[in-house]
Amino acid sequence: MTSAGAPVLDSKIEDGIALGGLAELLGFHIRMAHLAMFRDFTEALAGLDLTQKQCATLQLIGANPRVSQAEIATALDMDRATMMAIIDRLENRGLVTRVRSAEDRRRQELHLTASGQSALSGAMTAIAAHEAHFKSRFTPAELDALLNALQRIHSQD
């Protein structure tokens, strides 16, 4: 810790290259943490042939029966065209179905198929192991503080 109580940041990365001012940048450390988690997530789900966006989409459909593509796109801060491509892929794999809403004929409701529920279950098991790998580096209080800080960064003002 420095005299001001702030943590001392490592000014070098594994291969010994000096980071210069990067060591002090919050964005740099968030990006490096994101890359580490993304690599591990990709490896954890490699056998399921699912991306992070596809997993998040399956989770939202599972948690919100009859949800629309637009609602999922909004929740994941994605454009509608990207979301449509994700849903198309999931539908082509037999994991999701689109059903026209009885209340609003313009609306397509999304549902998990039995295969989609199975894929989601497998993904959740793999994600739990992936999360445990990183969460084990923190005490419960540290993890709460980290999650709170990250939510403050990405929440809407």
PDB file of C-alpha atoms in Angstrom:
ATOM      1  CA  MET A   1       0.000   0.000   0.000  1.00  0.00           C
ATOM      2  CA  THR A   2       1.106   3.554  -0.624  1.00  0.00           C
ATOM      3  CA  SER A   3       1.049   6.165   2.108  1.00  0.00           C
ATOM      4  CA  ALA A   4      -2.380   7.266   0.862  1.00  0.00           C
ATOM      5  CA  GLY A   5      -3.735   3.746   1.399  1.00  0.00           C
ATOM      6  CA  ALA A   6      -3.987   2.925  -2.305  1.00  0.00           C
ATOM      7  CA  PRO A   7      -2.651  -0.437  -3.487  1.00  0.00           C
ATOM      8  CA  VAL A   8       0.784  -0.515  -5.061  1.00  0.00           C
ATOM      9  CA  LEU A   9       0.323  -1.430  -8.708  1.00  0.00           C
ATOM     10  CA  ASP A  10       2.741  -3.764 -10.444  1.00  0.00           C
ATOM     11  CA  SER A  11       4.463  -1.667 -13.086  1.00  0.00           C
ATOM     12  CA  LYS A  12       5.500  -4.686 -15.181  1.00  0.00           C
ATOM     13  CA  ILE A  13       3.635  -7.524 -16.797  1.00  0.00           C
ATOM     14  CA  GLU A  14       4.780 -11.148 -16.941  1.00  0.00           C
ATOM     15  CA  ASP A  15       7.418 -10.753 -19.631  1.00  0.00           C
ATOM     16  CA  GLY A  16       9.020  -7.867 -17.761  1.00  0.00           C
ATOM     17  CA  ILE A  17       8.047  -5.038 -20.096  1.00  0.00           C
ATOM     18  CA  ALA A  18       7.489  -1.745 -18.302  1.00  0.00           C
ATOM     19  CA  LEU A  19       3.892  -0.558 -18.398  1.00  0.00           C
ATOM     20  CA  GLY A  20       4.643   3.114 -17.986  1.00  0.00           C
ATOM     21  CA  GLY A  21       1.478   5.048 -17.284  1.00  0.00           C
ATOM     22  CA  LEU A  22      -0.713   2.046 -18.082  1.00  0.00           C
ATOM     23  CA  ALA A  23      -0.129   0.669 -14.578  1.00  0.00           C
ATOM     24  CA  GLU A  24      -2.160   3.565 -13.176  1.00  0.00           C
ATOM     25  CA  LEU A  25      -5.087   3.359 -15.617  1.00  0.00           C
ATOM     26  CA  LEU A  26      -8.319   1.788 -14.393  1.00  0.00           C
ATOM     27  CA  GLY A  27      -9.382   1.047 -17.972  1.00  0.00           C
ATOM     28  CA  PHE A  28      -6.180  -0.881 -18.652  1.00  0.00           C
ATOM     29  CA  HIS A  29      -6.703  -3.144 -15.636  1.00  0.00           C
ATOM     30  CA  ILE A  30     -10.384  -3.669 -16.456  1.00  0.00           C
ATOM     31  CA  ARG A  31      -9.392  -4.616 -20.024  1.00  0.00           C
ATOM     32  CA  MET A  32      -6.697  -7.045 -18.825  1.00  0.00           C
ATOM     33  CA  ALA A  33      -9.137  -8.603 -16.333  1.00  0.00           C
ATOM     34  CA  HIS A  34     -11.736  -8.889 -19.096  1.00  0.00           C
ATOM     35  CA  LEU A  35      -9.260 -10.651 -21.376  1.00  0.00           C
ATOM     36  CA  ALA A  36      -8.277 -13.129 -18.658  1.00  0.00           C
ATOM     37  CA  MET A  37     -11.914 -13.917 -17.916  1.00  0.00           C
ATOM     38  CA  PHE A  38     -12.844 -14.095 -21.617  1.00  0.00           C
ATOM     39  CA  ARG A  39     -10.053 -16.591 -22.370  1.00  0.00           C
ATOM     40  CA  ASP A  40     -11.069 -18.772 -19.430  1.00  0.00           C
ATOM     41  CA  PHE A  41     -14.776 -18.545 -20.317  1.00  0.00           C
ATOM     42  CA  THR A  42     -14.079 -19.520 -23.924  1.00  0.00           C
ATOM     43  CA  GLU A  43     -12.054 -22.509 -22.778  1.00  0.00           C
ATOM     44  CA  ALA A  44     -14.680 -23.543 -20.206  1.00  0.00           C
ATOM     45  CA  LEU A  45     -17.452 -23.556 -22.823  1.00  0.00           C
ATOM     46  CA  ALA A  46     -15.449 -24.871 -25.784  1.00  0.00           C
ATOM     47  CA  GLY A  47     -17.170 -28.267 -25.669  1.00  0.00           C
ATOM     48  CA  LEU A  48     -20.625 -26.680 -25.796  1.00  0.00           C
ATOM     49  CA  ASP A  49     -19.946 -24.547 -28.882  1.00  0.00           C
ATOM     50  CA  LEU A  50     -21.538 -21.486 -27.272  1.00  0.00           C
ATOM     51  CA  THR A  51     -20.267 -17.913 -27.141  1.00  0.00           C
ATOM     52  CA  GLN A  52     -20.663 -15.533 -24.211  1.00  0.00           C
ATOM     53  CA  LYS A  53     -23.420 -13.660 -26.035  1.00  0.00           C
ATOM     54  CA  GLN A  54     -25.239 -16.882 -26.872  1.00  0.00           C
ATOM     55  CA  CYS A  55     -25.003 -18.043 -23.239  1.00  0.00           C
ATOM     56  CA  ALA A  56     -26.296 -14.713 -21.966  1.00  0.00           C
ATOM     57  CA  THR A  57     -29.151 -14.878 -24.466  1.00  0.00           C
ATOM     58  CA  LEU A  58     -30.096 -18.420 -23.386  1.00  0.00           C
ATOM     59  CA  GLN A  59     -29.984 -17.328 -19.734  1.00  0.00           C
ATOM     60  CA  LEU A  60     -32.278 -14.366 -20.371  1.00  0.00           C
ATOM     61  CA  ILE A  61     -34.753 -16.451 -22.374  1.00  0.00           C
ATOM     62  CA  GLY A  62     -34.749 -19.106 -19.650  1.00  0.00           C
ATOM     63  CA  ALA A  63     -35.336 -16.516 -16.936  1.00  0.00           C
ATOM     64  CA  ASN A  64     -37.941 -14.558 -18.938  1.00  0.00           C
ATOM     65  CA  PRO A  65     -40.305 -16.834 -20.848  1.00  0.00           C
ATOM     66  CA  ARG A  66     -41.930 -15.094 -23.823  1.00  0.00           C
ATOM     67  CA  VAL A  67     -39.254 -12.382 -23.894  1.00  0.00           C
ATOM     68  CA  SER A  68     -38.671 -10.635 -27.240  1.00  0.00           C
ATOM     69  CA  GLN A  69     -35.452 -10.182 -29.194  1.00  0.00           C
ATOM     70  CA  ALA A  70     -35.676  -6.433 -28.682  1.00  0.00           C
ATOM     71  CA  GLU A  71     -35.928  -6.818 -24.903  1.00  0.00           C
ATOM     72  CA  ILE A  72     -32.875  -9.076 -24.819  1.00  0.00           C
ATOM     73  CA  ALA A  73     -30.935  -6.708 -27.083  1.00  0.00           C
ATOM     74  CA  THR A  74     -31.735  -3.841 -24.717  1.00  0.00           C
ATOM     75  CA  ALA A  75     -30.781  -5.846 -21.612  1.00  0.00           C
ATOM     76  CA  LEU A  76     -27.422  -6.821 -23.157  1.00  0.00           C
ATOM     77  CA  ASP A  77     -26.832  -3.371 -24.702  1.00  0.00           C
ATOM     78  CA  MET A  78     -26.649  -4.837 -28.202  1.00  0.00           C
ATOM     79  CA  ASP A  79     -28.044  -3.632 -31.489  1.00  0.00           C
ATOM     80  CA  ARG A  80     -31.069  -5.450 -32.885  1.00  0.00           C
ATOM     81  CA  ALA A  81     -29.250  -6.771 -35.968  1.00  0.00           C
ATOM     82  CA  THR A  82     -26.614  -8.501 -33.835  1.00  0.00           C
ATOM     83  CA  MET A  83     -29.306  -9.941 -31.586  1.00  0.00           C
ATOM     84  CA  MET A  84     -31.245 -11.205 -34.589  1.00  0.00           C
ATOM     85  CA  ALA A  85     -28.113 -13.017 -35.826  1.00  0.00           C
ATOM     86  CA  ILE A  86     -27.605 -14.613 -32.394  1.00  0.00           C
ATOM     87  CA  ILE A  87     -31.237 -15.759 -32.223  1.00  0.00           C
ATOM     88  CA  ASP A  88     -31.015 -17.077 -35.802  1.00  0.00           C
ATOM     89  CA  ARG A  89     -27.966 -19.182 -34.842  1.00  0.00           C
ATOM     90  CA  LEU A  90     -29.623 -20.487 -31.690  1.00  0.00           C
ATOM     91  CA  GLU A  91     -32.815 -21.266 -33.595  1.00  0.00           C
ATOM     92  CA  ASN A  92     -30.892 -23.047 -36.378  1.00  0.00           C
ATOM     93  CA  ARG A  93     -29.253 -25.216 -33.711  1.00  0.00           C
ATOM     94  CA  GLY A  94     -32.657 -26.105 -32.286  1.00  0.00           C
ATOM     95  CA  LEU A  95     -32.040 -24.350 -28.959  1.00  0.00           C
ATOM     96  CA  VAL A  96     -34.635 -21.568 -29.279  1.00  0.00           C
ATOM     97  CA  THR A  97     -37.995 -21.143 -30.978  1.00  0.00           C
ATOM     98  CA  ARG A  98     -39.780 -17.986 -32.038  1.00  0.00           C
ATOM     99  CA  VAL A  99     -43.531 -17.904 -31.474  1.00  0.00           C
ATOM    100  CA  ARG A 100     -45.827 -15.110 -32.617  1.00  0.00           C
ATOM    101  CA  SER A 101     -47.420 -13.400 -29.619  1.00  0.00           C
ATOM    102  CA  ALA A 102     -51.151 -13.940 -29.172  1.00  0.00           C
ATOM    103  CA  GLU A 103     -51.464 -10.415 -27.711  1.00  0.00           C
ATOM    104  CA  ASP A 104     -49.378  -8.546 -30.310  1.00  0.00           C
ATOM    105  CA  ARG A 105     -49.056 -10.252 -33.690  1.00  0.00           C
ATOM    106  CA  ARG A 106     -45.998  -8.093 -34.517  1.00  0.00           C
ATOM    107  CA  ARG A 107     -44.067  -9.488 -31.559  1.00  0.00           C
ATOM    108  CA  GLN A 108     -42.013 -12.684 -31.633  1.00  0.00           C
ATOM    109  CA  GLU A 109     -41.735 -14.404 -28.252  1.00  0.00           C
ATOM    110  CA  LEU A 110     -38.678 -16.515 -27.567  1.00  0.00           C
ATOM    111  CA  HIS A 111     -38.722 -19.899 -25.862  1.00  0.00           C
ATOM    112  CA  LEU A 112     -36.036 -22.440 -25.012  1.00  0.00           C
ATOM    113  CA  THR A 113     -36.497 -25.864 -26.553  1.00  0.00           C
ATOM    114  CA  ALA A 114     -35.687 -28.998 -24.556  1.00  0.00           C
ATOM    115  CA  SER A 115     -32.268 -28.949 -26.261  1.00  0.00           C
ATOM    116  CA  GLY A 116     -31.909 -25.286 -25.329  1.00  0.00           C
ATOM    117  CA  GLN A 117     -32.699 -26.044 -21.694  1.00  0.00           C
ATOM    118  CA  SER A 118     -30.130 -28.844 -21.741  1.00  0.00           C
ATOM    119  CA  ALA A 119     -27.507 -26.588 -23.351  1.00  0.00           C
ATOM    120  CA  LEU A 120     -28.238 -23.871 -20.794  1.00  0.00           C
ATOM    121  CA  SER A 121     -27.885 -26.360 -17.945  1.00  0.00           C
ATOM    122  CA  GLY A 122     -24.502 -27.516 -19.279  1.00  0.00           C
ATOM    123  CA  ALA A 123     -23.401 -23.939 -19.796  1.00  0.00           C
ATOM    124  CA  MET A 124     -24.402 -22.965 -16.260  1.00  0.00           C
ATOM    125  CA  THR A 125     -22.346 -25.832 -14.846  1.00  0.00           C
ATOM    126  CA  ALA A 126     -19.299 -24.752 -16.875  1.00  0.00           C
ATOM    127  CA  ILE A 127     -19.854 -21.091 -15.980  1.00  0.00           C
ATOM    128  CA  ALA A 128     -20.086 -21.933 -12.277  1.00  0.00           C
ATOM    129  CA  ALA A 129     -16.643 -23.578 -12.434  1.00  0.00           C
ATOM    130  CA  HIS A 130     -15.273 -20.635 -14.445  1.00  0.00           C
ATOM    131  CA  GLU A 131     -16.660 -18.141 -11.918  1.00  0.00           C
ATOM    132  CA  ALA A 132     -15.358 -20.152  -8.943  1.00  0.00           C
ATOM    133  CA  HIS A 133     -11.863 -20.039 -10.468  1.00  0.00           C
ATOM    134  CA  PHE A 134     -11.828 -16.241 -10.316  1.00  0.00           C
ATOM    135  CA  LYS A 135     -13.975 -15.703  -7.217  1.00  0.00           C
ATOM    136  CA  SER A 136     -11.616 -17.889  -5.172  1.00  0.00           C
ATOM    137  CA  ARG A 137      -9.010 -15.124  -5.421  1.00  0.00           C
ATOM    138  CA  PHE A 138     -11.126 -12.857  -3.214  1.00  0.00           C
ATOM    139  CA  THR A 139     -12.582 -12.942   0.263  1.00  0.00           C
ATOM    140  CA  PRO A 140     -16.383 -12.579   0.381  1.00  0.00           C
ATOM    141  CA  ALA A 141     -15.996  -8.934   1.449  1.00  0.00           C
ATOM    142  CA  GLU A 142     -13.527  -8.228  -1.353  1.00  0.00           C
ATOM    143  CA  LEU A 143     -15.817  -9.864  -3.896  1.00  0.00           C
ATOM    144  CA  ASP A 144     -18.778  -7.793  -2.709  1.00  0.00           C
ATOM    145  CA  ALA A 145     -16.679  -4.629  -2.955  1.00  0.00           C
ATOM    146  CA  LEU A 146     -15.436  -5.579  -6.440  1.00  0.00           C
ATOM    147  CA  LEU A 147     -18.928  -6.324  -7.739  1.00  0.00           C
ATOM    148  CA  ASN A 148     -20.221  -3.073  -6.242  1.00  0.00           C
ATOM    149  CA  ALA A 149     -17.386  -1.096  -7.849  1.00  0.00           C
ATOM    150  CA  LEU A 150     -17.907  -2.711 -11.254  1.00  0.00           C
ATOM    151  CA  GLN A 151     -21.650  -2.060 -11.097  1.00  0.00           C
ATOM    152  CA  ARG A 152     -20.926   1.591 -10.345  1.00  0.00           C
ATOM    153  CA  ILE A 153     -18.744   1.743 -13.454  1.00  0.00           C
ATOM    154  CA  HIS A 154     -21.292   0.239 -15.836  1.00  0.00           C
ATOM    155  CA  SER A 155     -24.558   1.512 -14.333  1.00  0.00           C
ATOM    156  CA  GLN A 156     -26.509   4.271 -16.000  1.00  0.00           C
ATOM    157  CA  ASP A 157     -26.312   7.699 -14.356  1.00  0.00           C
TER     158      ASP A 157
END
